[in-house]
Rosetta silent file (secondary structure, phi, psi, omega in degrees, C-alpha in Angstrom):
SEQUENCE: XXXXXXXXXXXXXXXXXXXXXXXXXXXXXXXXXXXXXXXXXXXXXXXXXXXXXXXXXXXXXXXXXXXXXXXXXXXXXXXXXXXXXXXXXXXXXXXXXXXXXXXXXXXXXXXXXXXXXXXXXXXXXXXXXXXXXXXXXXXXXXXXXXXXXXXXXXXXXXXXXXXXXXXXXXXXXXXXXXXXXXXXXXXXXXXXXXXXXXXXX
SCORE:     score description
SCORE:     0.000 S_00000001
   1 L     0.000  129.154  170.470    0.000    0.000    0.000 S_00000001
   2 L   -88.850  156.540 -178.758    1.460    3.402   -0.530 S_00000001
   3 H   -49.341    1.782  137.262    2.221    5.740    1.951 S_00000001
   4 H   -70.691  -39.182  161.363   -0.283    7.925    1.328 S_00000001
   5 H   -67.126  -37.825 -177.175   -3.330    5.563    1.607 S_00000001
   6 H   -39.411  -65.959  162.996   -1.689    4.129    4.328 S_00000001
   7 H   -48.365  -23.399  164.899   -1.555    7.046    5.962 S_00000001
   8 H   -88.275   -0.934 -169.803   -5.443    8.040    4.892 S_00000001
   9 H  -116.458  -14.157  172.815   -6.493    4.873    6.160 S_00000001
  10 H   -67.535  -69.470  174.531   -4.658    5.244    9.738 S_00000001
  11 H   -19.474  -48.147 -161.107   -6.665    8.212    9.563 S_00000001
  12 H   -93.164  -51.588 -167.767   -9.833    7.182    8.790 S_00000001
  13 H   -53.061  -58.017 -177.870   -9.424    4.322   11.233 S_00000001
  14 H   -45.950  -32.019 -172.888   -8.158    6.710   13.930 S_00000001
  15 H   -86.879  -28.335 -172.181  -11.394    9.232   13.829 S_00000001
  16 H   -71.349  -43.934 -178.652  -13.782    6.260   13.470 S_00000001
  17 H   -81.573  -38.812  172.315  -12.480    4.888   16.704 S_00000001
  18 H   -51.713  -35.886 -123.289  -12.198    8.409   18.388 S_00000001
  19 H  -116.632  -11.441  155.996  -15.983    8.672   17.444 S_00000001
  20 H   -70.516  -67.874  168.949  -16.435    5.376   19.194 S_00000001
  21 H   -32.645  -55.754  155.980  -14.663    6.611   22.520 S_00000001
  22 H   -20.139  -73.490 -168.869  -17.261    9.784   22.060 S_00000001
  23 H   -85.895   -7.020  169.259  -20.364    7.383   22.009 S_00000001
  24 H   -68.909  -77.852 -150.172  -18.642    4.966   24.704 S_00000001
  25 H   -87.127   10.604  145.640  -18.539    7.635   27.094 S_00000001
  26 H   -60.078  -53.513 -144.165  -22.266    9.053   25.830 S_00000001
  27 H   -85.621  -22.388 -177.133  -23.424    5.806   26.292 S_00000001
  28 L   -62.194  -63.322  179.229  -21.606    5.511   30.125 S_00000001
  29 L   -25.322  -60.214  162.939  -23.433    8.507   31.066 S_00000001
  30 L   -98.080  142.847  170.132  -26.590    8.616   30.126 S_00000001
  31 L   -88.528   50.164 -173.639  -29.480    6.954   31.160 S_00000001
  32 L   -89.501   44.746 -156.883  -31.003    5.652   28.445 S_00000001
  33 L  -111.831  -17.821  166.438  -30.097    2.194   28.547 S_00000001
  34 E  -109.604  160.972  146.597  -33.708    0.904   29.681 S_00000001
  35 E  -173.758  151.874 -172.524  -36.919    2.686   28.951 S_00000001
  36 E   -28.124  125.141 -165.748  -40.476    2.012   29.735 S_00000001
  37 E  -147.889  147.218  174.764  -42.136   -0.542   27.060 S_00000001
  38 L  -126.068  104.150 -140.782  -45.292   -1.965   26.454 S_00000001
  39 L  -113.966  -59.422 -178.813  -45.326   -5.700   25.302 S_00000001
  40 L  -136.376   70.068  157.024  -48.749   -6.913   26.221 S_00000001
  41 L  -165.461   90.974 -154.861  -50.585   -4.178   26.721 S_00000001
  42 L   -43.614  -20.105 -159.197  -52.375   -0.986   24.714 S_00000001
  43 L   -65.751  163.955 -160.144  -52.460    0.933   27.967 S_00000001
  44 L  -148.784   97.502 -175.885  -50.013    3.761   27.352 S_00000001
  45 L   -92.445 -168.350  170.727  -49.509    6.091   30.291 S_00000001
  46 L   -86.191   30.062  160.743  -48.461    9.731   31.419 S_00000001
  47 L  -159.421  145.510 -167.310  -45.113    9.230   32.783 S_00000001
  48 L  -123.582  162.630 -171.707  -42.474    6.934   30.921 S_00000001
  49 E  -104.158  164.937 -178.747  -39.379    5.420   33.270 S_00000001
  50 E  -160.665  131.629  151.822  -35.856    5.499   32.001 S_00000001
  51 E  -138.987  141.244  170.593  -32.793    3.602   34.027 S_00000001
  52 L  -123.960  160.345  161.665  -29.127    3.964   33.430 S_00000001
  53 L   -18.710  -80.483 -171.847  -25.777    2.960   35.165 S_00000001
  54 L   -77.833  -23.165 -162.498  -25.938    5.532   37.220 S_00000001
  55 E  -139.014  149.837  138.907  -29.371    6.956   37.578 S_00000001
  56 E  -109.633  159.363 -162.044  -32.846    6.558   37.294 S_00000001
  57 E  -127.066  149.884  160.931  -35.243    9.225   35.581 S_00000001
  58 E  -125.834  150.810  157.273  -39.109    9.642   35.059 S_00000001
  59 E  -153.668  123.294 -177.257  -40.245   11.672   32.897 S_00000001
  60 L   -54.131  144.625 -179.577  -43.408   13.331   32.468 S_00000001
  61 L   -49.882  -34.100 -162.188  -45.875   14.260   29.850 S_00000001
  62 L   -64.577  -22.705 -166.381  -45.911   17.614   31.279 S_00000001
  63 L   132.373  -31.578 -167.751  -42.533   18.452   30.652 S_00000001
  64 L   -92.114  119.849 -175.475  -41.168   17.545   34.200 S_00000001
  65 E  -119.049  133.603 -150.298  -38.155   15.105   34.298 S_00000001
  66 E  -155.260  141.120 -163.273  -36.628   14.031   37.527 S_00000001
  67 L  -141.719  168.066 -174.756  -33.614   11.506   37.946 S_00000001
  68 L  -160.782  107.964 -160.914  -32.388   10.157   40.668 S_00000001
  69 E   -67.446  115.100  152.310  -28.658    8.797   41.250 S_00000001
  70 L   -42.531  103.688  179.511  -28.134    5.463   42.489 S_00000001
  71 L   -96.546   -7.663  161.750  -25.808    5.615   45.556 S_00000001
  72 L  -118.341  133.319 -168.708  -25.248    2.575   47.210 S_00000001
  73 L   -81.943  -27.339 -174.561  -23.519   -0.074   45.208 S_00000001
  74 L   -64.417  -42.930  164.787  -24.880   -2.769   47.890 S_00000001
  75 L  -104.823   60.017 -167.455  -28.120   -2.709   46.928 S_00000001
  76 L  -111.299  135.578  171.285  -27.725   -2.635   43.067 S_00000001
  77 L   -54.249  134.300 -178.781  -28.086   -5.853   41.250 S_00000001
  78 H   -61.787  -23.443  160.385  -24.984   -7.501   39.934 S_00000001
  79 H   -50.303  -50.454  137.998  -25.483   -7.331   36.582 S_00000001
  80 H   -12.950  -38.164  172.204  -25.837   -3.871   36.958 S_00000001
  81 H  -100.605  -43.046  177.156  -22.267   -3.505   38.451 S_00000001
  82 H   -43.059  -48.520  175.640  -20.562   -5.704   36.281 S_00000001
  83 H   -86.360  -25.819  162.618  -21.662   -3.358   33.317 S_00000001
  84 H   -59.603  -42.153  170.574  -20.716   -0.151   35.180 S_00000001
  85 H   -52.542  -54.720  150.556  -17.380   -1.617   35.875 S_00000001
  86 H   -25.579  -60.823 -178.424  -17.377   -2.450   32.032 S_00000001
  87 H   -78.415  -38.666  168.654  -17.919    0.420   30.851 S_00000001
  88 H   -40.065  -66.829 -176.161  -15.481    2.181   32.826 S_00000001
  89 H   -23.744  -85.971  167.767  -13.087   -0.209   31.871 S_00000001
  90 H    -7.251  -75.782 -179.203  -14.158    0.168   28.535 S_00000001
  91 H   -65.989  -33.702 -162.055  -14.044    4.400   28.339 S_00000001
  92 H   -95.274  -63.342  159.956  -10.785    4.068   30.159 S_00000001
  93 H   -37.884  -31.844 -168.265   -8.611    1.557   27.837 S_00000001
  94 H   -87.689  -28.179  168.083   -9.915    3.364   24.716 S_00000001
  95 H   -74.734  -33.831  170.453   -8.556    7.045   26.149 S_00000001
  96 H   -98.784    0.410  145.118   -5.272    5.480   26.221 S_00000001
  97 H   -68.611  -48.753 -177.509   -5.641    3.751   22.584 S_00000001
  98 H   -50.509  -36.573 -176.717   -6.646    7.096   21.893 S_00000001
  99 H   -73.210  -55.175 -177.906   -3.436    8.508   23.187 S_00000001
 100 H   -77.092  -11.640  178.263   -1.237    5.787   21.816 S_00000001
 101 H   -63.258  -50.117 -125.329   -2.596    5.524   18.483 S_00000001
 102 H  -107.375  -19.740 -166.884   -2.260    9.244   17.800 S_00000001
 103 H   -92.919  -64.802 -156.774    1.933    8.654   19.033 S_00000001
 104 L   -99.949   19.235  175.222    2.401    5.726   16.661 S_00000001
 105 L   -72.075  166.714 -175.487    0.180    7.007   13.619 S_00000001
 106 L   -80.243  -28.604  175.036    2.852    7.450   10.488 S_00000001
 107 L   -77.281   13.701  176.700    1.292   11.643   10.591 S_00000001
 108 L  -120.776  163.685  161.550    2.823   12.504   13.803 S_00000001
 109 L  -131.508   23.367  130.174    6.313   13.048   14.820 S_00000001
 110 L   -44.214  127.612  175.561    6.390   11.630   17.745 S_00000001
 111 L    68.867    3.014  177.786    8.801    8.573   17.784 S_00000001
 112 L   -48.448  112.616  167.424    9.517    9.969   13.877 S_00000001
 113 L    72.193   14.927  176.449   11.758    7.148   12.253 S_00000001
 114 L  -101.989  178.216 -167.573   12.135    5.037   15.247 S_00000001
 115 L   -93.099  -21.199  176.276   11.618    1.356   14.468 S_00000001
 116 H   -96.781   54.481  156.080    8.843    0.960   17.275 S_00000001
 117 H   -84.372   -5.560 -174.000    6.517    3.370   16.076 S_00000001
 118 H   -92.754  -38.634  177.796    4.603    0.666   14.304 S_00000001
 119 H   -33.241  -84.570  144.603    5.028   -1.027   17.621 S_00000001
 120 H     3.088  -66.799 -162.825    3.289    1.802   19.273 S_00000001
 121 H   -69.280  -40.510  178.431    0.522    2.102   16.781 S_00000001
 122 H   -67.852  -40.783  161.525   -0.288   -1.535   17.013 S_00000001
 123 H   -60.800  -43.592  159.530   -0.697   -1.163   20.686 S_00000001
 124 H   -44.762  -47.469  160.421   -3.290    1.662   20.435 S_00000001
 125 H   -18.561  -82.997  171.172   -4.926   -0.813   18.096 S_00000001
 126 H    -9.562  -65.107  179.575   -4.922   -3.112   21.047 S_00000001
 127 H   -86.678  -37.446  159.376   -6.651   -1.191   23.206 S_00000001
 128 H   -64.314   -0.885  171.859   -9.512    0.271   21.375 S_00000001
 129 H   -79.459  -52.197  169.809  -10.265   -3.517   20.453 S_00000001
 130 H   -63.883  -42.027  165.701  -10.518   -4.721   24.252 S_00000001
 131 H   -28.123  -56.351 -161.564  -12.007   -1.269   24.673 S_00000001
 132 H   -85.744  -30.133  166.108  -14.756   -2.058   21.727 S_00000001
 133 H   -80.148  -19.614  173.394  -15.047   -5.274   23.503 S_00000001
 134 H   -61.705  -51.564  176.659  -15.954   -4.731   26.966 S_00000001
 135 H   -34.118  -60.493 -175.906  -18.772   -2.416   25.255 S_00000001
 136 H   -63.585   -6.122  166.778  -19.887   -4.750   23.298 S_00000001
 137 H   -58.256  -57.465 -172.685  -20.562   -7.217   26.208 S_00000001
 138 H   -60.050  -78.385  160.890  -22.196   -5.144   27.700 S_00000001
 139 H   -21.693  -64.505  176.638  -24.326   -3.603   25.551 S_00000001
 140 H   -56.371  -30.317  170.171  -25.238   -7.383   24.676 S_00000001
 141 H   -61.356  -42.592 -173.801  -25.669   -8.636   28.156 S_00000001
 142 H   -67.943  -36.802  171.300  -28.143   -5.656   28.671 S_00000001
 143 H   -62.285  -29.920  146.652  -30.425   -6.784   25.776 S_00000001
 144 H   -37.958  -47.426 -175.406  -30.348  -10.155   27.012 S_00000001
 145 H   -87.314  -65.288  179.321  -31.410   -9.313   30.451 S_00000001
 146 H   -30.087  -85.301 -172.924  -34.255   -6.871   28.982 S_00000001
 147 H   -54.617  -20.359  163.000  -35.576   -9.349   26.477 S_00000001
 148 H   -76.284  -29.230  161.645  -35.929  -12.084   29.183 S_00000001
 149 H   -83.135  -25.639 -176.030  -37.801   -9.900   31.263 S_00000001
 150 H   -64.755  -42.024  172.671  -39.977   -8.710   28.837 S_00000001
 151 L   -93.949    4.713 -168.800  -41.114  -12.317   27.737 S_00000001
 152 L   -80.417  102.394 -156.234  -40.532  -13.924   30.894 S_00000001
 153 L   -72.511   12.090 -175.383  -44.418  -14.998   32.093 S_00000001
 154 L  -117.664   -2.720 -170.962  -43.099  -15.534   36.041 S_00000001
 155 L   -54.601  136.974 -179.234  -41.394  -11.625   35.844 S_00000001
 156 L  -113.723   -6.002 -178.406  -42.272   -9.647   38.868 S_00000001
 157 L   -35.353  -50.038 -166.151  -40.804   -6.549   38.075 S_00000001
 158 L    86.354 -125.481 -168.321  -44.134   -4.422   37.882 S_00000001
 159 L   -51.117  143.737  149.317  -42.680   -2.127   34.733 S_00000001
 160 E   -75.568  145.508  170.120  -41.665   -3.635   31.343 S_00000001
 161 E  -121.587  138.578  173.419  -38.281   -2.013   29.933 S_00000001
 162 E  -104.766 -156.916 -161.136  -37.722   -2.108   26.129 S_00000001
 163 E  -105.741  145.168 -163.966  -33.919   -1.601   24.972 S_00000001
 164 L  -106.610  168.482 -179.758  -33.001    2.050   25.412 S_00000001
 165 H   -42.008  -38.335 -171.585  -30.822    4.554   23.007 S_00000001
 166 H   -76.286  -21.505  168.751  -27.851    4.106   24.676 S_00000001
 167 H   -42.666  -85.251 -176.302  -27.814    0.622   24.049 S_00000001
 168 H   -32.446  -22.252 -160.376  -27.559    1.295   20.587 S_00000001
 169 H   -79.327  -33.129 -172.402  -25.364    4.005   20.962 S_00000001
 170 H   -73.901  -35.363 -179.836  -22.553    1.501   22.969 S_00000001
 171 H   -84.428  -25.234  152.650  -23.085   -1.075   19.784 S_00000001
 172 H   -63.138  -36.278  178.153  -22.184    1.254   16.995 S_00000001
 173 H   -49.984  -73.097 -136.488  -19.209    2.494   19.522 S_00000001
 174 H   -68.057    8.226  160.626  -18.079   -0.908   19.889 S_00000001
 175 H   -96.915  -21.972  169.936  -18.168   -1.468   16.423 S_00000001
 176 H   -59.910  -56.430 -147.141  -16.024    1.656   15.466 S_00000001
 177 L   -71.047  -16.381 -176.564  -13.601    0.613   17.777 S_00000001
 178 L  -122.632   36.214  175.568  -13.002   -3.045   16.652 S_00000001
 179 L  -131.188   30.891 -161.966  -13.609   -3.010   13.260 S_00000001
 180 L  -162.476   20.842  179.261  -11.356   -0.547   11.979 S_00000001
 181 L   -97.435   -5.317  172.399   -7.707   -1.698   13.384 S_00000001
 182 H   -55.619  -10.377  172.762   -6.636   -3.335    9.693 S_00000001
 183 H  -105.408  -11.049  161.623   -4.055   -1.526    8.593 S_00000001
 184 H   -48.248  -61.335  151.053   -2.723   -1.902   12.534 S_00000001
 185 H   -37.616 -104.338 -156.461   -3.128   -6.065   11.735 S_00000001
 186 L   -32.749  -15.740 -169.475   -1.134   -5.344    8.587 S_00000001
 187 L   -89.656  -58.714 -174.539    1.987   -3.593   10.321 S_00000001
 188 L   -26.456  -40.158 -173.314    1.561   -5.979   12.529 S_00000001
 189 L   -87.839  -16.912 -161.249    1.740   -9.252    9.920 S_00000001
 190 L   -70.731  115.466 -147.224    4.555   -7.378    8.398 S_00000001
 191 H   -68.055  -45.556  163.267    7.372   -9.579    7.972 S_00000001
 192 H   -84.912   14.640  175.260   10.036   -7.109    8.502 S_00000001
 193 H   -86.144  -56.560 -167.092    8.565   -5.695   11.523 S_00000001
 194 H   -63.345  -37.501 -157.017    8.446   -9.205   13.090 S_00000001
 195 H   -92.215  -17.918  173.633   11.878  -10.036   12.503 S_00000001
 196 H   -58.035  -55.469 -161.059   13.243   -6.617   13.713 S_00000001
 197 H   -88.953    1.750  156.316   11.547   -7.096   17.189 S_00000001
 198 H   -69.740  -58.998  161.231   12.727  -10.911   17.236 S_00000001
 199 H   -24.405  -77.303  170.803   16.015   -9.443   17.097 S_00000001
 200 L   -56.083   -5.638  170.051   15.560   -7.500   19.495 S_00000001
 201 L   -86.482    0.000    0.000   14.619   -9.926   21.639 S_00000001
């Protein structure tokens, strides 16, 4: 490939995955990841429910919207913690692919003309992929638990939840971030890159 696509395709990779990291930490944030759904029933009422990681919200026909943070981790369901922890994770690994990417792209000059800069780049890879993966767990675990309550005829919940925006928002992230590392894979595959860093071993 010549250096000039190469380099447009680092690019392109690199913004696609910042714009993952963006909607990762959108998706941490907000609480959209349930919201009120109606599965077997027409009744449709004046206040709809919303829960997120952190918070829960109602919000009214009227206008009035009211949230409320969860603050004790003890009584939060584990599933619940597992994907906060996740996400963290998640938002946290992908700010330092973000960092390291941006060191070992070929369109910086950091590291200019050293032999691990591909090294470097390939690591940044790295980490928006585990990054895109924790998301994507998540995000999948939560639809999982949602569609089992929703059909589940022994559910005790009292509200139905359908799958909320943020869901969606965390599975296009987590699709930026780990689908768009191939020209990383290629330095990576590269034969005289492996045998330099054999060497060096």
């Amino acid at each position: 490939m010549p250096a000039a696509d190469s380099m447009a395709a680092q690019l392109l990779a690199y913004f696609l995955c910042l714009l993952g990291l963006i909607g990762t930490l959108v998706a941490t944030a907000l609480p959209h990841w349930r919201h009120t759904a109606y599965f077997t029933s027409n009744l449709i009422t004046a206040t709809s429910y919303m829960k997120g990681l952190w918070m829960e919200c109602v919000s009214h026909t009227t206008g009035i919207y009211q949230c409320e943070l969860n603050r004790s981790m003890l009584s939060l369901p584990q599933d619940l913690q597992v994907a906060r922890a996740f996400m963290v994770f998640s938002s946290a690994i992908s700010t330092v692919g973000t960092v390291v990417s941006a060191i070992g792209m070929k369109c910086t000059r950091c590291l200019h003309q050293s032999p691990t800069k591909d090294l470097v780049a390939v690591t940044g890879g790295a980490c928006f992929v585990c990054g895109g993966m924790l998301c994507l767990i998540t995000v999948c675990w939560t639809i999982r638990n949602i569609l089992y309550d929703a059909y589940d005829l022994f559910y005790t919940g009292g509200i139905n939840y359908g799958v909320g925006l943020c869901v969606y928002i965390g599975f296009a992230s987590a699709i930026f971030k780990t689908c768009n590392e191939d020209q990383s894979v290629r330095v990576a595959l590269n034969p005289e890159c492996f045998l330099y860093y054999t060497n060096l071993l």
